[in-house]
Amino acid sequence: MVYMQKHPTVMCKELVDKLKKEKILKKEEYLYLIQNRKYVEEYLFKVARSVADSIYGKQIYIRGLIEFSNICKNNCYYCGIRNGNKNLDRYRLTKEDILKCADEGYSLGFRTFVLQSGEDMFFSDEVLEEIISKIKEKHPDCALTLSIGERDFKSYERLRKAGADRYLLRHETASKSHYEKLHPENMSFDNRIKCLKNLKSLGYQVGAGFMVGSPYQTEENLAEELIFLKKLNPQMVGIGPFIPHKDTPFKNEKQGEVDITLVMLSLIRLTLPNVLLPATTALGTIDNLGREKGILAGANVLMPNLSPVSVRKKYMLYDNKICTGDEAASCIECLKQRINKIGYDIVISRGDYKGGKEND
Ligand code: 5AD
Ligand code: FES
């Protein structure tokens, strides 16, 4: 008897259909899809987009990003604002500056703010509590997200009580050995994961995430990301391509690729159908139409910058970051047009997660 093997296109389509139905695949099945992505990309994007449409419609949520300090005690090998980068002008916004950014964002239509910074110990629990409660007091209809790195349980608890609703902390990679190749010895994978668990237990809506194409990442690592995310079950997943920064140890490493990033966005959408999934600035940086392509592959969130233009260029996590010269208002206008062109609308809302407590 002649042994007939199925063509990869057929195999891949069957796996995409299975993933849509069962919302999980085995690690080898994810790996097969990632390795054979060329055969199935268009179909995969279409299915993932239709799942996003069925939950979030033609609406794209926006979150206003306020990068309030680029001072960081950490030394991650990939990151442009790492402590070891002595070529960088460091800044710290005042409480008044931060409130002004939020006010401006509010009048531009934002109903959710992401306060992001390096791990800057100046921002103690007391200082942050004041900022958080002030923003919430002025804008009670807004959701407040923090993205300020690893802190202890007590600190997360205080900030939650002060009014923070959500927290973004990318795990960066689901593999401990890979994590150790991206970070110096004083940083620990186990602590990172513990932080995510602590945040969840405190009732934050949590965003995890990783870079695609970071140095030493394998396709097997990418398959493991999907298994990890399914277990963690976060409300949000931020992924973007790794982009080398000239003043880091990874300056000569290869940049992540658009197509694998899009494939990962789609696989995440199908694995966690309700998840909030940004088309990131990093994706828009390596491809002029990256964010549009991200949305068409299943993303449903954009995170434009609300930081004062005077500090934008100082928050360079990677080289050539886009939108660092544009006033928030013109950036929003630009985004609206781009998004309308592909048949979607930016909405004024808190952009709440639609998965309820558990993401089935
Ligand atoms: N390329 C792409 N993303 C990066 N980040 C940090 N440095 C880089 C880089 N060189 C991402 C990390 C971090 C987030 C704020 O930015 O994933 O969690
Ligand atoms: Fe920022 Fe176009 S999205 S200028």
Tab-separated table of N, CA and C and ligand atoms in Angstrom, residues 78-81 116 147 169-172 192 209-211 238 240-245 248 282 315 317-319, ligand 1:
chain	number	residue	atom	x	y	z
A	78	TYR	N	18.240	43.269	26.652
A	78	TYR	CA	17.591	43.712	25.415
A	78	TYR	C	17.126	45.160	25.470
A	79	CYS	N	17.055	45.736	26.665
A	79	CYS	CA	16.256	46.952	26.818
A	79	CYS	C	17.076	48.234	26.796
A	80	GLY	N	16.623	49.183	26.005
A	80	GLY	CA	17.312	50.458	25.820
A	80	GLY	C	17.360	51.330	27.056
A	81	ILE	N	16.458	51.139	28.018
A	81	ILE	CA	16.519	51.990	29.218
A	81	ILE	C	17.136	51.240	30.398
A	116	GLN	N	3.369	53.709	32.810
A	116	GLN	CA	4.510	52.807	32.635
A	116	GLN	C	5.816	53.514	32.990
A	147	SER	N	2.219	49.613	34.837
A	147	SER	CA	3.213	48.773	34.168
A	147	SER	C	4.565	49.242	34.679
A	169	LEU	N	2.636	43.135	33.090
A	169	LEU	CA	3.983	42.668	33.425
A	169	LEU	C	4.307	41.528	32.475
A	170	ARG	N	5.014	41.852	31.417
A	170	ARG	CA	5.345	40.775	30.479
A	170	ARG	C	6.262	39.767	31.152
A	171	HIS	N	6.013	38.496	30.936
A	171	HIS	CA	6.904	37.490	31.513
A	171	HIS	C	8.168	37.377	30.671
A	172	GLU	N	8.127	37.887	29.438
A	172	GLU	CA	9.247	37.958	28.485
A	172	GLU	C	9.581	36.636	27.821
A	192	ARG	N	9.369	36.575	38.694
A	192	ARG	CA	8.501	37.198	37.689
A	192	ARG	C	7.133	36.500	37.671
A	209	GLY	N	3.057	38.721	28.608
A	209	GLY	CA	3.499	38.899	27.229
A	209	GLY	C	4.970	38.614	27.038
A	210	PHE	N	5.392	38.624	25.797
A	210	PHE	CA	6.780	38.264	25.483
A	210	PHE	C	7.179	38.903	24.165
A	211	MET	N	8.481	38.872	23.914
A	211	MET	CA	8.984	39.373	22.637
A	211	MET	C	9.096	38.209	21.661
A	238	GLY	N	0.513	41.107	25.727
A	238	GLY	CA	1.250	42.049	24.872
A	238	GLY	C	2.443	41.355	24.240
A	240	GLY	N	5.348	41.655	20.886
A	240	GLY	CA	5.871	42.443	19.779
A	240	GLY	C	7.213	41.878	19.396
A	241	PRO	N	7.700	42.246	18.212
A	241	PRO	CA	8.998	41.740	17.787
A	241	PRO	C	10.119	42.320	18.646
A	242	PHE	N	11.147	41.530	18.890
A	242	PHE	CA	12.370	42.070	19.490
A	242	PHE	C	13.045	42.973	18.456
A	243	ILE	N	13.479	44.152	18.906
A	243	ILE	CA	14.193	45.077	18.027
A	243	ILE	C	15.475	45.495	18.740
A	244	PRO	N	16.642	45.264	18.126
A	244	PRO	CA	17.874	45.594	18.847
A	244	PRO	C	17.990	47.088	19.136
A	245	HIS	N	18.610	47.384	20.256
A	245	HIS	CA	18.897	48.781	20.623
A	245	HIS	C	20.408	48.951	20.628
A	248	THR	N	22.873	48.408	23.866
A	248	THR	CA	22.644	47.247	24.733
A	248	THR	C	23.553	46.094	24.284
A	282	ALA	N	6.003	48.287	18.687
A	282	ALA	CA	7.174	47.587	18.129
A	282	ALA	C	6.826	46.979	16.768
A	315	TYR	N	12.386	57.560	25.962
A	315	TYR	CA	11.826	56.259	26.367
A	315	TYR	C	12.010	55.276	25.216
A	317	LEU	N	12.978	52.036	24.116
A	317	LEU	CA	13.269	50.672	24.539
A	317	LEU	C	14.077	49.964	23.457
A	318	TYR	N	13.863	50.404	22.197
A	318	TYR	CA	14.545	49.797	21.042
A	318	TYR	C	14.753	50.902	20.014
A	319	ASP	N	15.583	50.635	19.020
A	319	ASP	CA	15.915	51.667	18.026
A	319	ASP	C	14.718	52.006	17.135
B	1	5AD	N1	12.612	45.208	21.541
B	1	5AD	C1	11.290	44.953	21.675
B	1	5AD	N2	10.630	45.046	22.832
B	1	5AD	C2	11.336	45.434	23.916
B	1	5AD	N3	10.961	45.605	25.192
B	1	5AD	C3	12.036	46.015	25.898
B	1	5AD	N4	13.104	46.108	25.096
B	1	5AD	C4	12.702	45.734	23.853
B	1	5AD	C5	13.351	45.593	22.600
B	1	5AD	N5	14.657	45.854	22.453
B	1	5AD	C6	9.620	45.287	25.682
B	1	5AD	C7	9.708	44.287	26.835
B	1	5AD	C8	9.095	45.047	27.993
B	1	5AD	C9	8.232	46.073	27.297
B	1	5AD	C10	7.915	47.274	28.113
B	1	5AD	O1	8.983	46.433	26.158
B	1	5AD	O2	8.939	43.130	26.524
B	1	5AD	O3	8.340	44.234	28.845
